[in-house]
PDB file of N, CA and C in Angstrom:
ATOM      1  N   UNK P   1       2.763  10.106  13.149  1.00  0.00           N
ATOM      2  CA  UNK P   1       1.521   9.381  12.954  1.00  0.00           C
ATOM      3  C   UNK P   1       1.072   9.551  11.508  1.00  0.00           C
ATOM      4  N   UNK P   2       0.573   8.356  10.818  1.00  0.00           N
ATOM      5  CA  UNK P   2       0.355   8.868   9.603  1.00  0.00           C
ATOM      6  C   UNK P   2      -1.406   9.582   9.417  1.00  0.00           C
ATOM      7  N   UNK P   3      -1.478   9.788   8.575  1.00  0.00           N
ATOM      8  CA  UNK P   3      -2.516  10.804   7.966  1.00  0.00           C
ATOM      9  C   UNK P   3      -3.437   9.836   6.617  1.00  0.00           C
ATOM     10  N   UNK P   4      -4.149   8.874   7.437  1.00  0.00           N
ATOM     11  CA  UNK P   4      -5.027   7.650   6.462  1.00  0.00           C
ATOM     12  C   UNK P   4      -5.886   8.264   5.309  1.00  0.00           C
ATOM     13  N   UNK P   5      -5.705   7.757   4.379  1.00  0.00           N
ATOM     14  CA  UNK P   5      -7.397   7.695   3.563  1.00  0.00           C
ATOM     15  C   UNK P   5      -7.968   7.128   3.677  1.00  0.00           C
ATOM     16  N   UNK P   6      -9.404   7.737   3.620  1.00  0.00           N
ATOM     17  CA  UNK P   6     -10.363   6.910   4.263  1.00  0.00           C
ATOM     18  C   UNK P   6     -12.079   7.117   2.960  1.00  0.00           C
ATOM     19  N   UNK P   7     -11.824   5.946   2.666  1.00  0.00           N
ATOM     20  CA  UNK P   7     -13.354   5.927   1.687  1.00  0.00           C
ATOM     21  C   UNK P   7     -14.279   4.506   2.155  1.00  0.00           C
ATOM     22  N   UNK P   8     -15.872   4.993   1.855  1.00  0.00           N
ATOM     23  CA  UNK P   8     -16.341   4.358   1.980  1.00  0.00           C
ATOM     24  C   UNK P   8     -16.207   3.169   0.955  1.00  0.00           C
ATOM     25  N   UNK P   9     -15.914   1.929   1.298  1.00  0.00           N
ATOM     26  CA  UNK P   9     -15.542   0.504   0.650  1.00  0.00           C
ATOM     27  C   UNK P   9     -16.797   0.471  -0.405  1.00  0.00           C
ATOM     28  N   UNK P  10     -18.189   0.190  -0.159  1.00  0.00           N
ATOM     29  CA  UNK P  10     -19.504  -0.432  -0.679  1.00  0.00           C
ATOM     30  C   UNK P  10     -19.408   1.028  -1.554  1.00  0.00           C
ATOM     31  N   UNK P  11     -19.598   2.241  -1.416  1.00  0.00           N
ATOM     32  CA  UNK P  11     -19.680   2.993  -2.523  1.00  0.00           C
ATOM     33  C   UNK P  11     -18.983   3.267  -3.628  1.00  0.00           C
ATOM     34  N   UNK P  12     -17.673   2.870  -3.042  1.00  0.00           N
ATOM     35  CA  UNK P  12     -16.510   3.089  -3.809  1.00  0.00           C
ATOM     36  C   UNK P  12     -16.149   2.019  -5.157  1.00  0.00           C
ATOM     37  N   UNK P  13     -16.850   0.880  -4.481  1.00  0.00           N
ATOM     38  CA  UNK P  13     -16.756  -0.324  -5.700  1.00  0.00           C
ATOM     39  C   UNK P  13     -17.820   0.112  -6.438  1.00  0.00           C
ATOM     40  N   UNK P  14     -19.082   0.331  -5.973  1.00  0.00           N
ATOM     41  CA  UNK P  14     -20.344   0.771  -6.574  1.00  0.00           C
ATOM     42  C   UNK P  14     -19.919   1.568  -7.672  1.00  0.00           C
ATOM     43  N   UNK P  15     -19.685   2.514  -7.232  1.00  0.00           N
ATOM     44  CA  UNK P  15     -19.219   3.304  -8.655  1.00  0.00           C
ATOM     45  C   UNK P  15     -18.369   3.079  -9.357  1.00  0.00           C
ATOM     46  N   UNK P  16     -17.133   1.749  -9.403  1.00  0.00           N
ATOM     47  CA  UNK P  16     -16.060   2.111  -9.723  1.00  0.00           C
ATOM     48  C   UNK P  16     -15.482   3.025 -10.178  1.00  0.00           C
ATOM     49  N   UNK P  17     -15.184   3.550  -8.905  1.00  0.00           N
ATOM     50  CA  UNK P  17     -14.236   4.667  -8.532  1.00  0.00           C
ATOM     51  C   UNK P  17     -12.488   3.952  -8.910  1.00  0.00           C
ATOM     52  N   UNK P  18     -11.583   5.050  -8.745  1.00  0.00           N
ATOM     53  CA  UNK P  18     -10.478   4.588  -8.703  1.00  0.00           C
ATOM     54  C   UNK P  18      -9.631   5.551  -8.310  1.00  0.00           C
ATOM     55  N   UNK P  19      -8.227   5.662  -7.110  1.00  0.00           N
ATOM     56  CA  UNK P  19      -7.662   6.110  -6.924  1.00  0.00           C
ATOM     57  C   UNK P  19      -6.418   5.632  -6.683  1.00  0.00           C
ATOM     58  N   UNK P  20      -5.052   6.803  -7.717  1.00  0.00           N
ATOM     59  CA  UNK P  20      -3.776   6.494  -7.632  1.00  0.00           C
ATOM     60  C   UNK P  20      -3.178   7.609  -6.437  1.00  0.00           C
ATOM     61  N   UNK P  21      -2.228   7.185  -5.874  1.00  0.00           N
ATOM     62  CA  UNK P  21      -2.029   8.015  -4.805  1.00  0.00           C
ATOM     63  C   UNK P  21      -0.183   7.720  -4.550  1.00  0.00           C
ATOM     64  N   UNK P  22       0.336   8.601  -3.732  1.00  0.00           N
ATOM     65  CA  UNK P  22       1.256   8.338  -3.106  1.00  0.00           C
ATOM     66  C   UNK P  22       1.804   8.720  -1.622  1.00  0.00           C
ATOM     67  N   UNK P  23       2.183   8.259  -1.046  1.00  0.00           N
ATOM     68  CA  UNK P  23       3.076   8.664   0.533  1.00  0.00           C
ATOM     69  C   UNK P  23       4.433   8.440   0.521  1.00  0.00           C
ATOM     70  N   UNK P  24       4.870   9.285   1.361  1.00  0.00           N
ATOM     71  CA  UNK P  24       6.167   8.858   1.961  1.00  0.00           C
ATOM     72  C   UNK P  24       6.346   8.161   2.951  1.00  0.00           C
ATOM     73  N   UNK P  25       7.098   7.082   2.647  1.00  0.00           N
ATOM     74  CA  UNK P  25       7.265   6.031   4.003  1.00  0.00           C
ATOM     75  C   UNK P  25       7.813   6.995   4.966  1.00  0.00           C
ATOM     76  N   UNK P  26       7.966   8.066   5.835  1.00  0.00           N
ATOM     77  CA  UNK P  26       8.246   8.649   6.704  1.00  0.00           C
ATOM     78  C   UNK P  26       6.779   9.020   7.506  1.00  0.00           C
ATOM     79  N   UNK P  27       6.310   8.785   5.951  1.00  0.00           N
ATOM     80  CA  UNK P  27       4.252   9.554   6.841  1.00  0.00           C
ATOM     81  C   UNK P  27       3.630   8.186   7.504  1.00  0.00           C
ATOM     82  N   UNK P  28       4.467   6.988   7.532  1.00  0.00           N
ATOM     83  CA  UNK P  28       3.340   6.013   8.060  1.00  0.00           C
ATOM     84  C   UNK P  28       3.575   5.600   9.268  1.00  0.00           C
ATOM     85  N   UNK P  29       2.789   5.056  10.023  1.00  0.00           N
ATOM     86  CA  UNK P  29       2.496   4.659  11.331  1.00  0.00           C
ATOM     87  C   UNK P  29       4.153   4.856  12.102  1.00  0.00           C
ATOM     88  N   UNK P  30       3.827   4.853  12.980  1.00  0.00           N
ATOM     89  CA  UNK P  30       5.369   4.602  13.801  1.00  0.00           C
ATOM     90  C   UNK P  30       5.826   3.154  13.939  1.00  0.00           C
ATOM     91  N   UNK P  31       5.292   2.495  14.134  1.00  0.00           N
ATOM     92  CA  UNK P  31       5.323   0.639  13.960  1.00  0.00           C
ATOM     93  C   UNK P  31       6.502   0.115  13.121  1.00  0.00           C
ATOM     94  N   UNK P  32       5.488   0.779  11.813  1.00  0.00           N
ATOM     95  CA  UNK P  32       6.421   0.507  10.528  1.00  0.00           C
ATOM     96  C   UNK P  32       7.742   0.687  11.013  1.00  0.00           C
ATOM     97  N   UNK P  33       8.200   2.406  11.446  1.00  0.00           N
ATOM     98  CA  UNK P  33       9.707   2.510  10.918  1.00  0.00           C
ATOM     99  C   UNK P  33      10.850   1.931  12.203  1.00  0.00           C
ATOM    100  N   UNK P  34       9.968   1.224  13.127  1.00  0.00           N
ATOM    101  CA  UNK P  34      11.198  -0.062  13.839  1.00  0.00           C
ATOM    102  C   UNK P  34      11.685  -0.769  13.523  1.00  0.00           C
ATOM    103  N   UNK P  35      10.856  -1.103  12.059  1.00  0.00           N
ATOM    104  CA  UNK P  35      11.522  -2.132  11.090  1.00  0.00           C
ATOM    105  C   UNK P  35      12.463  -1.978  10.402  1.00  0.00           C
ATOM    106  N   UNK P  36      12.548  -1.015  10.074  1.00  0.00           N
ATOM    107  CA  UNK P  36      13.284  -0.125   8.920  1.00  0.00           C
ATOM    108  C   UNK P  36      14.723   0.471   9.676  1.00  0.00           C
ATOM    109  N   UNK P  37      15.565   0.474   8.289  1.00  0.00           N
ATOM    110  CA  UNK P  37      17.131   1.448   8.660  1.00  0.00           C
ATOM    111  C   UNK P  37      16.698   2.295   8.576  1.00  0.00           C
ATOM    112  N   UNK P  38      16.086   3.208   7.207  1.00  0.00           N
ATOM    113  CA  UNK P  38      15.922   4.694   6.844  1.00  0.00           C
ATOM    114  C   UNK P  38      14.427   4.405   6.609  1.00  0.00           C
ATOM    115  N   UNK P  39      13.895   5.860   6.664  1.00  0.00           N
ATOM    116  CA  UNK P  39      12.525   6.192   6.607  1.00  0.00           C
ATOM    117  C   UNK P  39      12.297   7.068   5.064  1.00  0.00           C
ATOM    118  N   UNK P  40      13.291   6.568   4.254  1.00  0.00           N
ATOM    119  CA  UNK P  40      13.311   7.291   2.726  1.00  0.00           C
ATOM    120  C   UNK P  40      12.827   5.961   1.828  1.00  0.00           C
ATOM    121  N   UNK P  41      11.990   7.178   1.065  1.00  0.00           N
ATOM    122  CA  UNK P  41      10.986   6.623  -0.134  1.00  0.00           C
ATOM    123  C   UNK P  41       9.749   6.744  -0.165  1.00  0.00           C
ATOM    124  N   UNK P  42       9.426   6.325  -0.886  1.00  0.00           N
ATOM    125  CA  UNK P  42       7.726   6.633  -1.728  1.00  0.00           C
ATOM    126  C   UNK P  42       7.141   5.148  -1.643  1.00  0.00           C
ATOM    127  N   UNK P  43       5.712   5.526  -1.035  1.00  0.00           N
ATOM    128  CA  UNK P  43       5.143   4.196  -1.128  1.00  0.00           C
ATOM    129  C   UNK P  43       3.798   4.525  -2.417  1.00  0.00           C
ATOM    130  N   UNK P  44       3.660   4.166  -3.195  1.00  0.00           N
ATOM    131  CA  UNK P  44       3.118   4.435  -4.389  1.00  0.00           C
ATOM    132  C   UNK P  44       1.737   2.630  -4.591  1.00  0.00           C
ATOM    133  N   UNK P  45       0.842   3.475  -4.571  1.00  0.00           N
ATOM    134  CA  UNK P  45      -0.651   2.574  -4.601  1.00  0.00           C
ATOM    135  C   UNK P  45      -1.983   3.337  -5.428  1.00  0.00           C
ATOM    136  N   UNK P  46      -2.789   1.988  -5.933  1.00  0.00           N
ATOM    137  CA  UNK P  46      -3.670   2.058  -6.604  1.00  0.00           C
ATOM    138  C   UNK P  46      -5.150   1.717  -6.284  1.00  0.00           C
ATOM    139  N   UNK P  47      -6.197   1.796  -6.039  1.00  0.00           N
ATOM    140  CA  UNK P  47      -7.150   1.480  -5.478  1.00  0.00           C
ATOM    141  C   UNK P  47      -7.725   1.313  -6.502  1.00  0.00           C
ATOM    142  N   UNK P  48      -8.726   0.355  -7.288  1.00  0.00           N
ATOM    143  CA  UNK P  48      -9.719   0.215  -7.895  1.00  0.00           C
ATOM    144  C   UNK P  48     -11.035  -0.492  -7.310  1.00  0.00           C
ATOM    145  N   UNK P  49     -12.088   0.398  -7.230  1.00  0.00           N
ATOM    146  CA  UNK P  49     -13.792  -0.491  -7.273  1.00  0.00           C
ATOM    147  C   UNK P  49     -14.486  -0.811  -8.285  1.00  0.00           C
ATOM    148  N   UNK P  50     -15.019  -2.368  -8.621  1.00  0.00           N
ATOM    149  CA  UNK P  50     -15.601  -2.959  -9.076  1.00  0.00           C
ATOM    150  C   UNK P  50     -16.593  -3.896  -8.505  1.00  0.00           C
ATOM    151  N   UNK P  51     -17.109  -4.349  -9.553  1.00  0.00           N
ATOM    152  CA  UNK P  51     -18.381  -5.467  -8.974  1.00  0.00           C
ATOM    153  C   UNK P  51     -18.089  -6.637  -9.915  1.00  0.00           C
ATOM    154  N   UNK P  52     -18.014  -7.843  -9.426  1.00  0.00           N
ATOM    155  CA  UNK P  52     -17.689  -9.209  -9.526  1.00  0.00           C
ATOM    156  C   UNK P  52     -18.611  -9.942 -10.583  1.00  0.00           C
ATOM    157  N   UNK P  53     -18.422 -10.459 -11.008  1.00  0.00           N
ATOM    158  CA  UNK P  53     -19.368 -11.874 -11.768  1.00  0.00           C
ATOM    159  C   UNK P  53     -20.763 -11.757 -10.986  1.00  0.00           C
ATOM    160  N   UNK P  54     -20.872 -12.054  -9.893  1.00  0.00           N
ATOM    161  CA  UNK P  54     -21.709 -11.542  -9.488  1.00  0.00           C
ATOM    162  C   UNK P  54     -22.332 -10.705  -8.590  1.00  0.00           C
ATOM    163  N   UNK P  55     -22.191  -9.561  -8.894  1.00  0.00           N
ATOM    164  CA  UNK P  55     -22.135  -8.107  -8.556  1.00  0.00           C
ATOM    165  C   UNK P  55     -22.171  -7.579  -7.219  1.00  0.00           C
ATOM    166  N   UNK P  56     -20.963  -8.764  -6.803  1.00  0.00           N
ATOM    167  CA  UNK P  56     -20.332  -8.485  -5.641  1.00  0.00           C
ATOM    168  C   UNK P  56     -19.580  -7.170  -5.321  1.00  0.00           C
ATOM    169  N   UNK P  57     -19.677  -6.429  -4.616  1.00  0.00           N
ATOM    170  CA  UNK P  57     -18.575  -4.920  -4.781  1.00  0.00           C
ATOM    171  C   UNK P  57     -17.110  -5.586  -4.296  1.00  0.00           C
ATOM    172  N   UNK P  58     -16.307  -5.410  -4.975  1.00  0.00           N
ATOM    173  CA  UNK P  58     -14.455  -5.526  -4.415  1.00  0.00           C
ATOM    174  C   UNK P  58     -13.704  -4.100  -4.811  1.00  0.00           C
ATOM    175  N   UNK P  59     -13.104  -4.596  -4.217  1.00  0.00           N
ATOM    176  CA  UNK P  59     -11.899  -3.691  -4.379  1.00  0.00           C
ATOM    177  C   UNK P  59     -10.381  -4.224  -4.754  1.00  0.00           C
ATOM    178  N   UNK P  60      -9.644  -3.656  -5.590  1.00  0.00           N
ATOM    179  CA  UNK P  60      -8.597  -4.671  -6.678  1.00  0.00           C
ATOM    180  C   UNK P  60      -7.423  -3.762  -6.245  1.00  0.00           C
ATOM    181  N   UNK P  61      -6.461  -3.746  -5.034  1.00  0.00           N
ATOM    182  CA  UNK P  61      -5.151  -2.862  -4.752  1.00  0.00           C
ATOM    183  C   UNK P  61      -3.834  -3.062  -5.592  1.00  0.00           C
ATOM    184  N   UNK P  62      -3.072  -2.402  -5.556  1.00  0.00           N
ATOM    185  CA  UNK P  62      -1.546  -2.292  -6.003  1.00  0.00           C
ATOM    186  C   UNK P  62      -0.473  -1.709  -5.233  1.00  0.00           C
ATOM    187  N   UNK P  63      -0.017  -1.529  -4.503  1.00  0.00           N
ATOM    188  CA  UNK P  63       1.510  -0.765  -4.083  1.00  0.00           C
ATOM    189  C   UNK P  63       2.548  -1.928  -4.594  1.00  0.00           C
ATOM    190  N   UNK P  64       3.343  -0.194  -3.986  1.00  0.00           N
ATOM    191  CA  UNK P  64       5.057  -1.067  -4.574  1.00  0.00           C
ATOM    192  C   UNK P  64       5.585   0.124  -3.736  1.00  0.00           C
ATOM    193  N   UNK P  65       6.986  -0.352  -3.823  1.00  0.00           N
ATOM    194  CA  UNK P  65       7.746   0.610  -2.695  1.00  0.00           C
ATOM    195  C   UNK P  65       9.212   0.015  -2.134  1.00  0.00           C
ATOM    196  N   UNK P  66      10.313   0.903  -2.068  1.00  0.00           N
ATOM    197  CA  UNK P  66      11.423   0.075  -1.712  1.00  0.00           C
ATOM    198  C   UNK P  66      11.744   0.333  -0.731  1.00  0.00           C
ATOM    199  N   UNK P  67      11.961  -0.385   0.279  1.00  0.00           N
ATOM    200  CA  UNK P  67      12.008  -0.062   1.876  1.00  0.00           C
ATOM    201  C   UNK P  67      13.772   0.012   1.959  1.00  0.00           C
ATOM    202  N   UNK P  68      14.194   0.368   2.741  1.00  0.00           N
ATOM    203  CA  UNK P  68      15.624   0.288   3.425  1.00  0.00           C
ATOM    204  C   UNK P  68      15.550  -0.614   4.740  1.00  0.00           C
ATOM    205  N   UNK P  69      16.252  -1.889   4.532  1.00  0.00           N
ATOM    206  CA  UNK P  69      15.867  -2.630   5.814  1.00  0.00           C
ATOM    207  C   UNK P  69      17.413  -3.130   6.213  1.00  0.00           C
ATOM    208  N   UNK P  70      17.742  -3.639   7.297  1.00  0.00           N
ATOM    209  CA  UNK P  70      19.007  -4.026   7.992  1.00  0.00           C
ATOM    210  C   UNK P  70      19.325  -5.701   7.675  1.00  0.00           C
ATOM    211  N   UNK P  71      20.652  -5.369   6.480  1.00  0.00           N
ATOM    212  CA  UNK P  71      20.767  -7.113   6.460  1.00  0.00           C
ATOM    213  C   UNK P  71      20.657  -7.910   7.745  1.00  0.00           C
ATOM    214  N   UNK P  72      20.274  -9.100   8.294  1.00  0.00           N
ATOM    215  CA  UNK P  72      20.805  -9.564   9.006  1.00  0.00           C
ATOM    216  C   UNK P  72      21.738 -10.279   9.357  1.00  0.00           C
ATOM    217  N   UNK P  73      22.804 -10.254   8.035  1.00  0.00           N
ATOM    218  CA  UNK P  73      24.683 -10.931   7.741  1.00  0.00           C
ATOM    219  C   UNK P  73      25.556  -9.688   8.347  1.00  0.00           C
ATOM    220  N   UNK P  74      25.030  -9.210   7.542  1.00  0.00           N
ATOM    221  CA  UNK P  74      26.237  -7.774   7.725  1.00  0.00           C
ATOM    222  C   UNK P  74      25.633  -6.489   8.890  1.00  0.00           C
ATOM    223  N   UNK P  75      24.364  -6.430   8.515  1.00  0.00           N
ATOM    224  CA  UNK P  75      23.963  -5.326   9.714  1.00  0.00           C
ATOM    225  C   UNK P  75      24.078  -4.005   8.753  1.00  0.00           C
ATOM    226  N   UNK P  76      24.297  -3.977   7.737  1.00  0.00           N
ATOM    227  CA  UNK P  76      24.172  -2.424   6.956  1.00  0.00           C
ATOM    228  C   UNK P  76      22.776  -2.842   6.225  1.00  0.00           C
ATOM    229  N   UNK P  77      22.275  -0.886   6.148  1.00  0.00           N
ATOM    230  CA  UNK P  77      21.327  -0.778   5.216  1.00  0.00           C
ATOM    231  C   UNK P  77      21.468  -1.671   3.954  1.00  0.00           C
ATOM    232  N   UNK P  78      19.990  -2.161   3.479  1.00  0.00           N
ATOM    233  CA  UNK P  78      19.643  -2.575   2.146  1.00  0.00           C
ATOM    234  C   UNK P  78      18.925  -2.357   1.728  1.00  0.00           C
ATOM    235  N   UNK P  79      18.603  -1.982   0.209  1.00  0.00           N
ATOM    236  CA  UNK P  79      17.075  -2.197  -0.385  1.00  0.00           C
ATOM    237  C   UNK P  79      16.054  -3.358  -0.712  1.00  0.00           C
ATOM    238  N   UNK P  80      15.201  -3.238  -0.316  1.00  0.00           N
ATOM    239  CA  UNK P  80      13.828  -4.284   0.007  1.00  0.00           C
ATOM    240  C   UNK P  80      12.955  -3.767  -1.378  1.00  0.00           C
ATOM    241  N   UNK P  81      12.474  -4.465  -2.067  1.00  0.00           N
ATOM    242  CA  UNK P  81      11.728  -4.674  -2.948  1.00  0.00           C
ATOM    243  C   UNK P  81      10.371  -4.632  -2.324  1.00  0.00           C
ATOM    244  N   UNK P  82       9.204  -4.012  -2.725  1.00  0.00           N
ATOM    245  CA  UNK P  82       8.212  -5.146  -1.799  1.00  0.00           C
ATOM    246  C   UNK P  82       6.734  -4.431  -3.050  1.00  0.00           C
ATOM    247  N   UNK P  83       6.035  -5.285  -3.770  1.00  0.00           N
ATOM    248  CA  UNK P  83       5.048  -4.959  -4.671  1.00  0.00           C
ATOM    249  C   UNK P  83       4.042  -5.931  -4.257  1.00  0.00           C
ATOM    250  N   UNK P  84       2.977  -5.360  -4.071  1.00  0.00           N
ATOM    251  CA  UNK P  84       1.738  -6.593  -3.476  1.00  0.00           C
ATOM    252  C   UNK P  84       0.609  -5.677  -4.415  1.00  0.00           C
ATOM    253  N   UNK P  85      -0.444  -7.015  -4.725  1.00  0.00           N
ATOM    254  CA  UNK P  85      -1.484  -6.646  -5.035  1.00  0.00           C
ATOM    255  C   UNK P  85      -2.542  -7.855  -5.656  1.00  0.00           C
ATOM    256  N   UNK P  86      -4.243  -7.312  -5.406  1.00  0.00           N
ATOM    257  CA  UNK P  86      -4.672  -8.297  -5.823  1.00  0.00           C
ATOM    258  C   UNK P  86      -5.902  -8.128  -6.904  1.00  0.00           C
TER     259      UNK P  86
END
């Protein structure tokens, strides 16, 4: 089971706060690793709070992380790319 962080959203933009962090894809949910061949790697993310044009509170994320997932040609492990953020 993984082990969440947990911040309050509205304070966290308020102040812009910011936190870099990392996990191991082995620490996350169980869900996740049905998907997955191997449960190796680092999932690596960024949290930033701000306030908008108009001083809306958001929050601005980043991860990246390379998963091991099962071709579906061949059926062997591969590496998955996967970087999201907004």
């Amino acid at each position: 089971m993984s082990n969440p962080i947990l911040i309050d959203p509205l304070a966290f933009a308020r102040d812009g706060a910011s936190l870099q962090n990392e996990r191991p894809v082995a620490a996350l949910a169980g869900r996740v690793h049905e998907l997955l061949a191997s449960d190796a790697g680092v999932v690596k993310f960024e949290v930033e709070g701000f306030q908008d044009h108009l001083l809306r509170p958001s929050l601005r994320y980043r991860l990246s992380v390379t998963l091991s997932v099962e071709c579906q040609r061949c059926l062997t492990p591969m590496p998955f790319e996967l970087e999201a953020g907004v």
